PDB file of C-alpha atoms in Angstrom:
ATOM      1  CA  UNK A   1       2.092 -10.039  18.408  1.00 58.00           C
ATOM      2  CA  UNK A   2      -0.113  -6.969  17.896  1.00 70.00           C
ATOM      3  CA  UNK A   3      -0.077  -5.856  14.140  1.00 89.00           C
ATOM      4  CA  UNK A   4      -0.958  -2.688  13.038  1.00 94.00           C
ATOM      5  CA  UNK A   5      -4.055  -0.428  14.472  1.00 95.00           C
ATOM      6  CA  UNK A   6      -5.367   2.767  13.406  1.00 96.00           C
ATOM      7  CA  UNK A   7      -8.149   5.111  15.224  1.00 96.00           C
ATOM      8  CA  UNK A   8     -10.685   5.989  13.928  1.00 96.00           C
ATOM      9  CA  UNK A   9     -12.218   4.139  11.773  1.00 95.00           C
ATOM     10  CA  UNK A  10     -14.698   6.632   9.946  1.00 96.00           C
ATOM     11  CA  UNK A  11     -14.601   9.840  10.517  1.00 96.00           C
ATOM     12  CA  UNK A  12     -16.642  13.064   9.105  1.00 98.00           C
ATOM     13  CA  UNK A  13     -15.363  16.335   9.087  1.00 97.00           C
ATOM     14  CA  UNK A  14     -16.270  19.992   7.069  1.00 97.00           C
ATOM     15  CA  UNK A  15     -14.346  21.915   5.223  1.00 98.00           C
ATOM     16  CA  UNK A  16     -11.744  24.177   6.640  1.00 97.00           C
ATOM     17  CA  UNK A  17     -11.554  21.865   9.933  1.00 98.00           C
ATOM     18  CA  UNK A  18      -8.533  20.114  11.379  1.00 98.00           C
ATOM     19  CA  UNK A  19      -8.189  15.891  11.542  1.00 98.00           C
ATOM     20  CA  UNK A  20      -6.185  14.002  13.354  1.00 98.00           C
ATOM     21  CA  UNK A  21      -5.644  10.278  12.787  1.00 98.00           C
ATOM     22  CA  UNK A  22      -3.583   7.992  14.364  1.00 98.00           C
ATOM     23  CA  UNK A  23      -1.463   4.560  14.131  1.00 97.00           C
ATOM     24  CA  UNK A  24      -0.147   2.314  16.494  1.00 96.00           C
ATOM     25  CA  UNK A  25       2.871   0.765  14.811  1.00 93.00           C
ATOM     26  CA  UNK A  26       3.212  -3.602  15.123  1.00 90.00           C
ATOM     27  CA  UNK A  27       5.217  -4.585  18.255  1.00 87.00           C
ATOM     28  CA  UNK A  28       8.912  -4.146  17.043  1.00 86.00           C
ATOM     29  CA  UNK A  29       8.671  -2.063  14.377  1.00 89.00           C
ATOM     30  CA  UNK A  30      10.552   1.477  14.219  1.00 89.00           C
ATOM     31  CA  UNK A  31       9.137   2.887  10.907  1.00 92.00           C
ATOM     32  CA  UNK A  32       6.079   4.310   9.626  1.00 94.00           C
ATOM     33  CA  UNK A  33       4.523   5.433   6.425  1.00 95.00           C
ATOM     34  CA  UNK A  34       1.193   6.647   5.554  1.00 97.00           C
ATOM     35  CA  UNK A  35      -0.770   6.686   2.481  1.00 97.00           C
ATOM     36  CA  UNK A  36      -3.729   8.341   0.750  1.00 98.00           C
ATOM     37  CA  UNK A  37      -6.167   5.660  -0.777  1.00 95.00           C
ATOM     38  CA  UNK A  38      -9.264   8.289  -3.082  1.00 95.00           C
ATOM     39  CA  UNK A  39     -11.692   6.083  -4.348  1.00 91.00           C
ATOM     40  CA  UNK A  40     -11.364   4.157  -7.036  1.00 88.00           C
ATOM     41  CA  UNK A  41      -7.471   4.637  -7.213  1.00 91.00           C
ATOM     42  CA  UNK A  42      -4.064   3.189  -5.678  1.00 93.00           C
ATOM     43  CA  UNK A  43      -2.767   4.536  -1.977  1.00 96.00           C
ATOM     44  CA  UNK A  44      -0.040   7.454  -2.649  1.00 96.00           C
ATOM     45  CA  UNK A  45       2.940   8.535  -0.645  1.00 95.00           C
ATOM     46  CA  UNK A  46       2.310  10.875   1.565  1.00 97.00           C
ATOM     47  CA  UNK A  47       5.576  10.656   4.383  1.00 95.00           C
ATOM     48  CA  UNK A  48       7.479   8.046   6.615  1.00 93.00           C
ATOM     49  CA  UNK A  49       8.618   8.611   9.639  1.00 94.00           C
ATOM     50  CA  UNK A  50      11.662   7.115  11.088  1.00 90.00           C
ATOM     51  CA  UNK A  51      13.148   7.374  14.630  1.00 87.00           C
ATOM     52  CA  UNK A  52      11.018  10.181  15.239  1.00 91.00           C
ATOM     53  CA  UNK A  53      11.585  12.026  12.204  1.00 92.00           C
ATOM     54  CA  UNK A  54      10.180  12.580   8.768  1.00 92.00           C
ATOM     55  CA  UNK A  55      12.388  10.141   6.404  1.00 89.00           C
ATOM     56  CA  UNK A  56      10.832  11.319   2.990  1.00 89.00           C
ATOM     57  CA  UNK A  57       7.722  12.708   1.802  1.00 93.00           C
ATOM     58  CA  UNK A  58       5.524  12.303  -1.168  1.00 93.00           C
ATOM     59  CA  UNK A  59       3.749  15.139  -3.386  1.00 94.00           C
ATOM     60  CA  UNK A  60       1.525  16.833  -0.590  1.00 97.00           C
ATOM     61  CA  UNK A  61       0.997  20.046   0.543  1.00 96.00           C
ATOM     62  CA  UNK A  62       2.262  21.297   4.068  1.00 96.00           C
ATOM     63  CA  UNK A  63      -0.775  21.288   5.648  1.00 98.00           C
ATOM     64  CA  UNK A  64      -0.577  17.768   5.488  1.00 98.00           C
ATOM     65  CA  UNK A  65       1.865  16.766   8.832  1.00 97.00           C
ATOM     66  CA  UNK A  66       2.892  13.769  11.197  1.00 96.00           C
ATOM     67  CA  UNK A  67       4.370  13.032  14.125  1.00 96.00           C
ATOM     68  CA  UNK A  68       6.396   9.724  15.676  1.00 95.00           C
ATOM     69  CA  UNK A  69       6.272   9.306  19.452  1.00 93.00           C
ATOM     70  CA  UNK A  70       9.219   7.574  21.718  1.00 92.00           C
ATOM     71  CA  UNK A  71       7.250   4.163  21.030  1.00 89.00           C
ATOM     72  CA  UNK A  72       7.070   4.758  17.573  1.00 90.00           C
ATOM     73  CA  UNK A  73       3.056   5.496  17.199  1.00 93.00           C
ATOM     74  CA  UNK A  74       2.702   7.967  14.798  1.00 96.00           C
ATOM     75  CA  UNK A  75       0.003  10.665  14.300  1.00 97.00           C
ATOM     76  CA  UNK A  76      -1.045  12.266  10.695  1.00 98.00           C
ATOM     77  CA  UNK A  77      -2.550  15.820  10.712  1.00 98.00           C
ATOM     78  CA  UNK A  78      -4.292  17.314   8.179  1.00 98.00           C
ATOM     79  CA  UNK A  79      -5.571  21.278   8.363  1.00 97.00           C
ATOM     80  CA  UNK A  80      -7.781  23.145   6.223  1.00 97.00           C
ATOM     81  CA  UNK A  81      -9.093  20.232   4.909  1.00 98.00           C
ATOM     82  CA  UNK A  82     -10.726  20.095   0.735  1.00 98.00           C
ATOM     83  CA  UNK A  83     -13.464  18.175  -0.337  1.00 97.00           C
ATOM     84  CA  UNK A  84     -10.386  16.021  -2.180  1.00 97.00           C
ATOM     85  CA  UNK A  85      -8.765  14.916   0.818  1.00 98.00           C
ATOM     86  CA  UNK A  86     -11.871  12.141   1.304  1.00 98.00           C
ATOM     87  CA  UNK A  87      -9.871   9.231   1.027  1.00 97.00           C
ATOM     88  CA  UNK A  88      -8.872   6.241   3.049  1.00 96.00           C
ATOM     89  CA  UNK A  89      -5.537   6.676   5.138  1.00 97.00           C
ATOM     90  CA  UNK A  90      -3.394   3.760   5.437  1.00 97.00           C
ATOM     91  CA  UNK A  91      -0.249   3.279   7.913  1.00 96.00           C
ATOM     92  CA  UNK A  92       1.933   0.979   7.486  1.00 95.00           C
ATOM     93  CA  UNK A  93       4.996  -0.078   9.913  1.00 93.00           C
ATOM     94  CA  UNK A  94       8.261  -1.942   9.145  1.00 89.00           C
ATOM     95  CA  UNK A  95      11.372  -2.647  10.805  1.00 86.00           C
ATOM     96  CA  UNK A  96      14.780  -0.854   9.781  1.00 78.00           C
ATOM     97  CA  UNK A  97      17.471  -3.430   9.676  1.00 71.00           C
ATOM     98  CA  UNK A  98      19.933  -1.964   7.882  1.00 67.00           C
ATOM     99  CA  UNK A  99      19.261  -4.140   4.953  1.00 67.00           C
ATOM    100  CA  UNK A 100      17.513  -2.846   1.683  1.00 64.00           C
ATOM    101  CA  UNK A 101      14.396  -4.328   1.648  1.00 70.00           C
ATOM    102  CA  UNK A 102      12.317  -4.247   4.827  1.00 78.00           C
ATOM    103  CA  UNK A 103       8.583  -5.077   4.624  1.00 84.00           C
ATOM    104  CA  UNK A 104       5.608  -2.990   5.228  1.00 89.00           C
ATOM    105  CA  UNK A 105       2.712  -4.293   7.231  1.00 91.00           C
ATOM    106  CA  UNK A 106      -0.416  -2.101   6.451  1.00 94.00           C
ATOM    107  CA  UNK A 107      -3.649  -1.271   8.920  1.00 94.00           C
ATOM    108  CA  UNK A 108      -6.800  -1.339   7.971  1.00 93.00           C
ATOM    109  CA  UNK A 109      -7.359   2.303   7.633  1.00 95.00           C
ATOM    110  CA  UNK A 110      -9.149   5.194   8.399  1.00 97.00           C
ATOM    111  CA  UNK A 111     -11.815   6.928   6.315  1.00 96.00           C
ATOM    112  CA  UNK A 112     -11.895  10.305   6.107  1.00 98.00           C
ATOM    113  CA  UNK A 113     -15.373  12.163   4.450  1.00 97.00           C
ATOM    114  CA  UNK A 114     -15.155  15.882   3.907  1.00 98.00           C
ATOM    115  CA  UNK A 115     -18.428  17.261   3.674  1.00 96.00           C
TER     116      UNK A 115
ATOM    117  CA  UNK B   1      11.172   7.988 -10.653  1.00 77.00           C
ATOM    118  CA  UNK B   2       9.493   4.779 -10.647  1.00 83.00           C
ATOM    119  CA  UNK B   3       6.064   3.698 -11.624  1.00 90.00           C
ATOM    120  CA  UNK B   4       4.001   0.532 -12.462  1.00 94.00           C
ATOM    121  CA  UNK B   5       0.980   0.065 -15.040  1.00 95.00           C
ATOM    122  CA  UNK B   6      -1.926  -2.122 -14.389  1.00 96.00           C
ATOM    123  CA  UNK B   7      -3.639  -2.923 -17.788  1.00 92.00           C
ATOM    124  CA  UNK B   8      -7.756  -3.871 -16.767  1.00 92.00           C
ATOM    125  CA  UNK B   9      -8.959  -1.649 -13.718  1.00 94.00           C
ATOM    126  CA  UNK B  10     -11.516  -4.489 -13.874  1.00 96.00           C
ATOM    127  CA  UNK B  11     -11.192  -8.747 -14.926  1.00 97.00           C
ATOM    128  CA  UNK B  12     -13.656 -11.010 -14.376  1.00 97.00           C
ATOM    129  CA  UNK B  13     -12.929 -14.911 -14.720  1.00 97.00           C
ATOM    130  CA  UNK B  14     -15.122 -18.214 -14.039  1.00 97.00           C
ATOM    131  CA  UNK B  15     -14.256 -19.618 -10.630  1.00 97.00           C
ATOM    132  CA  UNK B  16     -11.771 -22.806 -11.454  1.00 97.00           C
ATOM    133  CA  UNK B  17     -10.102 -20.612 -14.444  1.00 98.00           C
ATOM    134  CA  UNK B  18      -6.807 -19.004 -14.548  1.00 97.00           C
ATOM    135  CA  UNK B  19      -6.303 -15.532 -13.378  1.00 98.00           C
ATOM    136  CA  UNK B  20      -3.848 -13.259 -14.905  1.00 98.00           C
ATOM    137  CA  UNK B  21      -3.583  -9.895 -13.991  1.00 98.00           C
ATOM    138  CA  UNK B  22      -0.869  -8.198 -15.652  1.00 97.00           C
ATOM    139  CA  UNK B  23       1.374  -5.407 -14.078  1.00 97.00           C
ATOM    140  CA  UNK B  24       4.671  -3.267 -15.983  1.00 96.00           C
ATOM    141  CA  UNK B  25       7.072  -1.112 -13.920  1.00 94.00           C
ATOM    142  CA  UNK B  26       9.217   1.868 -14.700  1.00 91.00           C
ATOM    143  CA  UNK B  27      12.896   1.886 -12.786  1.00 83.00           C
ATOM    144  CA  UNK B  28      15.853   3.062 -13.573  1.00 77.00           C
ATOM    145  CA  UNK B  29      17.064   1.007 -11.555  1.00 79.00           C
ATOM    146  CA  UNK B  30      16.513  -2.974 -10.207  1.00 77.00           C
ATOM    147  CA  UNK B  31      13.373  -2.479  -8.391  1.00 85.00           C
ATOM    148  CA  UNK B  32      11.588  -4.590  -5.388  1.00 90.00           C
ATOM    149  CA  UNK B  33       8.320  -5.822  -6.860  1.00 93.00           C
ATOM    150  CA  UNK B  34       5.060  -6.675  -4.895  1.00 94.00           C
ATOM    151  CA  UNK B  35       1.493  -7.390  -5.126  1.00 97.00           C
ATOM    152  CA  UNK B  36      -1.307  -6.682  -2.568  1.00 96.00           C
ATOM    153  CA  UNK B  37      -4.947  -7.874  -1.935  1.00 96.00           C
ATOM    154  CA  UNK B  38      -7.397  -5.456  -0.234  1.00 94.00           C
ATOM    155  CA  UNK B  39     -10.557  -6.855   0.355  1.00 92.00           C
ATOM    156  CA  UNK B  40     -14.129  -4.410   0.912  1.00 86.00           C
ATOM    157  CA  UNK B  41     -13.211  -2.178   3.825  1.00 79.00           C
ATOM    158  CA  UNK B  42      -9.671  -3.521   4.476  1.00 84.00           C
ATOM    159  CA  UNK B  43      -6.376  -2.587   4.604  1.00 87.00           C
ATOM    160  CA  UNK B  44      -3.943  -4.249   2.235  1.00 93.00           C
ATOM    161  CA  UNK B  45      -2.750  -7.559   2.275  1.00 93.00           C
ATOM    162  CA  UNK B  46       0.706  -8.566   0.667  1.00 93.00           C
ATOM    163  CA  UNK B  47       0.709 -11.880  -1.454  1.00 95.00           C
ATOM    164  CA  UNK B  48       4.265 -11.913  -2.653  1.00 94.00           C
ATOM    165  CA  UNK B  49       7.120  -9.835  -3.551  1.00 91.00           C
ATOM    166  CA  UNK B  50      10.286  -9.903  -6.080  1.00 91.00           C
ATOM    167  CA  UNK B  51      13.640  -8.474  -4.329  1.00 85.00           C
ATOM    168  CA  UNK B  52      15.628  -9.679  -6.451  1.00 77.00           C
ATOM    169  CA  UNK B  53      15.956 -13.726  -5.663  1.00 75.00           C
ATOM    170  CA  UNK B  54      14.933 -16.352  -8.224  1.00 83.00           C
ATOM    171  CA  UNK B  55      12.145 -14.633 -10.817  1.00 88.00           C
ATOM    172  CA  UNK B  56       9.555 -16.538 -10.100  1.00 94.00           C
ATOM    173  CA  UNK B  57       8.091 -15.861  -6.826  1.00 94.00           C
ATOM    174  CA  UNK B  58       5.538 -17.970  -4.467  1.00 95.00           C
ATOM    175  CA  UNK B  59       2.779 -15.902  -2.507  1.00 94.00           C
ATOM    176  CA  UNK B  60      -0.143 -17.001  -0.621  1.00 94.00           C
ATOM    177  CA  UNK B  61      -3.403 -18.631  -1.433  1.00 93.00           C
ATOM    178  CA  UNK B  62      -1.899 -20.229  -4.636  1.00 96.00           C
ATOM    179  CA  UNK B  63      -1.147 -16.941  -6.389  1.00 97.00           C
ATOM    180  CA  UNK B  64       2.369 -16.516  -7.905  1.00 97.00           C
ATOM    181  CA  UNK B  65       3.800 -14.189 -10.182  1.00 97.00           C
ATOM    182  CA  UNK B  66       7.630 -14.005 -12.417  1.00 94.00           C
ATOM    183  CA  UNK B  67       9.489 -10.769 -12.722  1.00 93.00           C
ATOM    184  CA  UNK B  68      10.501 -10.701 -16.736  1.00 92.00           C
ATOM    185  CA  UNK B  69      13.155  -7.559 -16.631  1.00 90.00           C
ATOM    186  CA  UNK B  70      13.275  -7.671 -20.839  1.00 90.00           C
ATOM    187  CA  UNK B  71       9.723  -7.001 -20.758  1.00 92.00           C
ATOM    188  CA  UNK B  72       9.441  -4.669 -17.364  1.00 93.00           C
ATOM    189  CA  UNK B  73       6.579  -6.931 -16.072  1.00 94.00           C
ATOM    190  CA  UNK B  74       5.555  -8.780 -13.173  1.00 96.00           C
ATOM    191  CA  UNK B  75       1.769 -10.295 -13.760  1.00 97.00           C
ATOM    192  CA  UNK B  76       0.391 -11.771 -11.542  1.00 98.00           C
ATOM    193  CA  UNK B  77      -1.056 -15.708 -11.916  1.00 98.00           C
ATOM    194  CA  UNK B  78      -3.358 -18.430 -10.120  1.00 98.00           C
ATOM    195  CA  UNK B  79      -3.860 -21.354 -12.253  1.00 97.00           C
ATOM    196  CA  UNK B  80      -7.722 -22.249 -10.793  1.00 97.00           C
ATOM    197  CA  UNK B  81      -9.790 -18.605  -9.423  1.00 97.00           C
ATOM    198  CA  UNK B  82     -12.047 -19.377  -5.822  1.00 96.00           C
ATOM    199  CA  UNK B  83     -14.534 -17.247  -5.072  1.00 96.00           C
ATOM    200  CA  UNK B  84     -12.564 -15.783  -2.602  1.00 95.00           C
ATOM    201  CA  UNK B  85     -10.067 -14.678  -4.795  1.00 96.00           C
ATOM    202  CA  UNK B  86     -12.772 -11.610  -5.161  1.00 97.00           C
ATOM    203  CA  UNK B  87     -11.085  -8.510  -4.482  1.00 96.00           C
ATOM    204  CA  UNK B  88      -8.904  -5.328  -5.783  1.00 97.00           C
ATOM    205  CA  UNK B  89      -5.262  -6.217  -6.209  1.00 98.00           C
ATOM    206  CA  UNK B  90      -2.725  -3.861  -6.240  1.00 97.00           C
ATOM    207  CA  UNK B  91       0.975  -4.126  -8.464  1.00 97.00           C
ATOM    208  CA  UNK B  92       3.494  -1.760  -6.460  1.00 95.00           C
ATOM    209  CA  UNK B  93       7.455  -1.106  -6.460  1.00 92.00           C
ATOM    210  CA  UNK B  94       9.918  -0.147  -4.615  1.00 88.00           C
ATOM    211  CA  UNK B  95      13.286   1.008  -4.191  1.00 79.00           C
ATOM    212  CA  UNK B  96      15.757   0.982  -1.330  1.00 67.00           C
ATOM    213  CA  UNK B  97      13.793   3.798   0.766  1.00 64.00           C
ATOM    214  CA  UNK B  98      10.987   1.496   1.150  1.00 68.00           C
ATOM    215  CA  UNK B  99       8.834   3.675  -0.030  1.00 86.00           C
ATOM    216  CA  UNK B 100       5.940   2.503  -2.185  1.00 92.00           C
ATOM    217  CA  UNK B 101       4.254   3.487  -5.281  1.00 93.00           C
ATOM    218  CA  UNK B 102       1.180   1.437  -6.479  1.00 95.00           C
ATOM    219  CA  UNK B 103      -0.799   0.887  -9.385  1.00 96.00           C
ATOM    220  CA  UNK B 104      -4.585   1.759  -9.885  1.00 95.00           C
ATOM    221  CA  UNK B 105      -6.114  -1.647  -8.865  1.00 96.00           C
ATOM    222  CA  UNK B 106      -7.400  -4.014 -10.325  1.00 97.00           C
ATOM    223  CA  UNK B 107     -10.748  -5.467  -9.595  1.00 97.00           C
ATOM    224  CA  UNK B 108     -11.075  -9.269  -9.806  1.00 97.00           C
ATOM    225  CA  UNK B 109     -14.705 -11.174 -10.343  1.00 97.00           C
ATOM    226  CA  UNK B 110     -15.513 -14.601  -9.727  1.00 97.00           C
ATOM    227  CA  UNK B 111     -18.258 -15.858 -11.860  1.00 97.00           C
ATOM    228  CA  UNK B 112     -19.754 -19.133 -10.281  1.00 95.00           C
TER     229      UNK B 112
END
Protein backbone atom coordinates (compact mmCIF):
# COMPACT_ATOMS: atom_id res chain seq x y z
CA UNK A 1 0.00 0.00 0.00
CA UNK A 2 1.34 3.34 -1.27
CA UNK A 3 0.89 6.13 1.44
CA UNK A 4 0.91 9.53 0.76
CA UNK A 5 3.38 11.43 -1.88
CA UNK A 6 3.81 14.94 -2.64
CA UNK A 7 5.98 16.65 -5.63
CA UNK A 8 8.16 18.62 -5.18
CA UNK A 9 10.03 18.51 -2.55
CA UNK A 10 11.74 22.09 -2.43
CA UNK A 11 10.86 24.46 -4.48
CA UNK A 12 11.97 28.33 -5.03
CA UNK A 13 9.91 30.77 -6.50
CA UNK A 14 9.79 35.04 -6.62
CA UNK A 15 7.38 37.11 -5.78
CA UNK A 16 4.35 37.68 -7.87
CA UNK A 17 4.86 34.07 -9.58
CA UNK A 18 2.43 31.17 -9.69
CA UNK A 19 3.17 27.49 -7.73
CA UNK A 20 1.77 24.53 -8.18
CA UNK A 21 2.17 21.58 -5.81
CA UNK A 22 0.81 18.40 -5.86
CA UNK A 23 -0.39 15.15 -3.78
CA UNK A 24 -1.01 11.79 -4.60
CA UNK A 25 -3.60 10.62 -2.10
CA UNK A 26 -2.82 6.74 -0.20
CA UNK A 27 -4.40 3.89 -2.24
CA UNK A 28 -8.13 3.99 -1.05
CA UNK A 29 -8.52 7.11 0.21
CA UNK A 30 -11.23 9.70 -1.21
CA UNK A 31 -10.34 12.86 0.84
CA UNK A 32 -7.78 15.41 0.96
CA UNK A 33 -6.68 18.30 3.04
CA UNK A 34 -3.79 20.54 2.88
CA UNK A 35 -2.02 22.56 5.34
CA UNK A 36 0.37 25.50 5.75
CA UNK A 37 3.34 24.60 8.15
CA UNK A 38 5.59 28.67 8.57
CA UNK A 39 8.45 28.03 10.52
CA UNK A 40 8.52 27.68 13.82
CA UNK A 41 4.63 27.25 14.11
CA UNK A 42 1.75 24.48 13.81
CA UNK A 43 0.29 23.46 10.07
CA UNK A 44 -3.10 25.58 9.48
CA UNK A 45 -6.18 24.79 7.50
CA UNK A 46 -6.08 25.79 4.37
CA UNK A 47 -9.08 23.43 2.35
CA UNK A 48 -10.19 19.69 1.88
CA UNK A 49 -11.32 18.39 -0.91
CA UNK A 50 -13.84 15.71 -1.15
CA UNK A 51 -15.21 13.81 -4.20
CA UNK A 52 -13.83 16.35 -6.31
CA UNK A 53 -14.96 19.27 -4.53
CA UNK A 54 -13.86 21.77 -1.96
CA UNK A 55 -15.47 20.39 1.50
CA UNK A 56 -14.39 23.44 3.73
CA UNK A 57 -11.77 25.92 3.79
CA UNK A 58 -9.65 27.58 6.35
CA UNK A 59 -8.73 31.47 6.71
CA UNK A 60 -6.90 32.02 3.25
CA UNK A 61 -7.16 34.26 0.64
CA UNK A 62 -8.57 33.25 -2.90
CA UNK A 63 -5.57 33.18 -4.56
CA UNK A 64 -4.88 30.27 -2.68
CA UNK A 65 -6.87 27.19 -4.85
CA UNK A 66 -7.02 23.27 -5.33
CA UNK A 67 -8.16 20.85 -7.37
CA UNK A 68 -9.23 16.84 -6.90
CA UNK A 69 -8.87 14.64 -9.98
CA UNK A 70 -11.20 11.37 -10.82
CA UNK A 71 -8.47 9.33 -8.74
CA UNK A 72 -8.57 11.59 -6.05
CA UNK A 73 -4.89 13.34 -6.47
CA UNK A 74 -5.25 16.68 -5.63
CA UNK A 75 -3.34 19.82 -6.78
CA UNK A 76 -2.86 23.20 -4.54
CA UNK A 77 -2.30 26.51 -6.44
CA UNK A 78 -1.08 29.43 -5.14
CA UNK A 79 -0.83 32.95 -7.36
CA UNK A 80 0.76 36.09 -6.63
CA UNK A 81 2.71 34.62 -4.19
CA UNK A 82 4.18 36.97 -0.66
CA UNK A 83 7.27 36.55 0.95
CA UNK A 84 4.77 34.94 3.89
CA UNK A 85 3.58 32.14 1.99
CA UNK A 86 7.30 30.32 2.63
CA UNK A 87 6.09 27.56 4.49
CA UNK A 88 5.95 23.82 4.30
CA UNK A 89 2.69 22.35 2.59
CA UNK A 90 1.36 19.27 3.96
CA UNK A 91 -1.47 16.89 2.35
CA UNK A 92 -3.01 14.67 4.05
CA UNK A 93 -5.62 11.86 2.76
CA UNK A 94 -8.34 9.91 4.65
CA UNK A 95 -11.11 7.77 3.85
CA UNK A 96 -14.89 8.97 4.18
CA UNK A 97 -16.85 6.24 5.79
CA UNK A 98 -19.67 7.77 6.86
CA UNK A 99 -18.58 7.57 10.40
CA UNK A 100 -17.33 10.69 12.44
CA UNK A 101 -13.94 10.21 12.90
CA UNK A 102 -11.84 9.18 9.90
CA UNK A 103 -8.03 9.47 10.13
CA UNK A 104 -5.65 11.61 8.30
CA UNK A 105 -2.45 10.21 6.93
CA UNK A 106 0.00 13.17 6.24
CA UNK A 107 3.00 13.39 3.38
CA UNK A 108 6.03 14.55 3.94
CA UNK A 109 5.64 17.89 2.40
CA UNK A 110 6.68 20.35 0.15
CA UNK A 111 8.74 23.46 0.85
CA UNK A 112 7.96 26.40 -0.63
CA UNK A 113 10.80 29.60 -0.44
CA UNK A 114 9.63 32.92 -1.77
CA UNK A 115 12.44 34.96 -2.55
CA UNK B 1 -14.37 27.37 17.22
CA UNK B 2 -11.94 25.08 18.63
CA UNK B 3 -8.38 25.47 19.68
CA UNK B 4 -5.62 23.73 21.76
CA UNK B 5 -2.68 25.34 23.93
CA UNK B 6 0.71 23.88 24.17
CA UNK B 7 2.44 25.30 27.34
CA UNK B 8 6.70 24.97 26.53
CA UNK B 9 7.41 25.59 22.68
CA UNK B 10 10.60 23.90 23.97
CA UNK B 11 11.32 20.80 27.00
CA UNK B 12 14.29 19.22 27.39
CA UNK B 13 14.55 15.96 29.67
CA UNK B 14 17.53 13.38 30.49
CA UNK B 15 17.17 10.31 28.31
CA UNK B 16 15.54 7.47 30.82
CA UNK B 17 13.26 10.40 32.49
CA UNK B 18 9.67 11.01 32.11
CA UNK B 19 8.35 13.21 29.44
CA UNK B 20 5.35 15.29 29.88
CA UNK B 21 4.28 17.58 27.47
CA UNK B 22 1.17 19.18 28.34
CA UNK B 23 -1.65 20.20 25.82
CA UNK B 24 -5.44 22.16 26.73
CA UNK B 25 -8.23 22.36 24.12
CA UNK B 26 -11.09 24.73 23.54
CA UNK B 27 -14.58 22.93 22.22
CA UNK B 28 -17.76 23.61 22.61
CA UNK B 29 -18.34 20.60 21.98
CA UNK B 30 -16.76 16.74 22.71
CA UNK B 31 -13.78 16.99 20.59
CA UNK B 32 -11.42 14.15 18.86
CA UNK B 33 -8.00 14.62 20.43
CA UNK B 34 -4.56 13.70 18.83
CA UNK B 35 -0.94 14.06 19.04
CA UNK B 36 1.68 14.04 16.21
CA UNK B 37 5.53 13.59 15.90
CA UNK B 38 7.35 15.34 13.01
CA UNK B 39 10.78 14.62 12.89
CA UNK B 40 13.64 17.23 10.87
CA UNK B 41 12.29 17.43 7.34
CA UNK B 42 9.23 15.15 7.77
CA UNK B 43 5.82 15.09 7.51
CA UNK B 44 3.79 14.30 10.61
CA UNK B 45 3.47 11.24 12.31
CA UNK B 46 0.33 10.38 14.52
CA UNK B 47 1.08 8.67 17.98
CA UNK B 48 -2.39 8.40 19.38
CA UNK B 49 -5.71 9.91 19.41
CA UNK B 50 -8.85 10.37 21.93
CA UNK B 51 -12.39 9.90 20.04
CA UNK B 52 -14.08 9.48 22.65
CA UNK B 53 -13.35 5.63 23.98
CA UNK B 54 -11.80 4.95 27.39
CA UNK B 55 -9.62 8.34 28.53
CA UNK B 56 -6.61 7.00 28.60
CA UNK B 57 -5.25 6.28 25.29
CA UNK B 58 -2.17 3.95 24.04
CA UNK B 59 0.05 5.35 21.06
CA UNK B 60 3.22 4.18 19.69
CA UNK B 61 6.76 4.00 20.88
CA UNK B 62 5.59 3.90 24.58
CA UNK B 63 3.97 7.34 24.56
CA UNK B 64 0.41 7.62 26.00
CA UNK B 65 -1.64 10.36 26.97
CA UNK B 66 -5.47 10.72 29.18
CA UNK B 67 -8.10 13.14 28.04
CA UNK B 68 -9.24 14.95 31.58
CA UNK B 69 -12.59 16.90 30.20
CA UNK B 70 -12.83 18.87 33.92
CA UNK B 71 -9.56 20.22 33.18
CA UNK B 72 -9.75 20.55 29.07
CA UNK B 73 -6.37 18.69 28.79
CA UNK B 74 -4.81 15.95 27.08
CA UNK B 75 -0.79 15.87 27.97
CA UNK B 76 1.00 13.86 26.64
CA UNK B 77 3.37 11.10 28.76
CA UNK B 78 6.35 8.48 28.32
CA UNK B 79 7.49 7.21 31.55
CA UNK B 80 11.51 6.65 30.36
CA UNK B 81 12.64 9.50 27.19
CA UNK B 82 15.15 7.59 24.23
CA UNK B 83 17.04 9.59 22.30
CA UNK B 84 14.86 9.11 19.63
CA UNK B 85 12.09 10.54 21.23
CA UNK B 86 13.92 13.92 19.78
CA UNK B 87 11.53 15.77 17.84
CA UNK B 88 8.57 18.56 17.61
CA UNK B 89 5.26 17.17 18.76
CA UNK B 90 2.21 18.56 17.88
CA UNK B 91 -1.38 18.57 20.29
CA UNK B 92 -4.34 18.95 17.63
CA UNK B 93 -8.33 18.57 17.69
CA UNK B 94 -10.89 17.87 15.85
CA UNK B 95 -14.42 17.83 15.24
CA UNK B 96 -16.70 15.80 13.01
CA UNK B 97 -15.44 17.57 9.62
CA UNK B 98 -12.13 16.12 10.15
CA UNK B 99 -10.64 19.03 9.90
CA UNK B 100 -7.62 19.81 12.07
CA UNK B 101 -6.35 22.57 14.11
CA UNK B 102 -2.91 22.18 15.86
CA UNK B 103 -0.96 23.63 18.46
CA UNK B 104 2.46 25.50 18.11
CA UNK B 105 4.84 22.51 18.75
CA UNK B 106 6.62 21.56 21.05
CA UNK B 107 10.25 20.78 20.81
CA UNK B 108 11.52 17.79 22.82
CA UNK B 109 15.49 17.32 23.88
CA UNK B 110 17.16 14.34 24.95
CA UNK B 111 20.05 15.00 27.15
CA UNK B 112 22.38 11.83 27.24
Amino acid sequence: ETGVTQSPTHLIKTRGQQVTLRCSSQSGHNTVSWYQQALGQGPQFIFQYYREEENGRGNFPPRFSGLQFPNYSSELNVNALELDDSALYLCASSRDTGISYNEQFFGPGTRLTVL
Amino acid sequence: AQSVTQLGSHVSVSEGALVLLRCNYSSSVPPYLFWYVQYPNQGLQLLLKYTSAATLVKGINGFEAEFKKSETSFHLTKPSAHMSDAAEYFCAVSLQNEKLTFGTGTRLTIIP
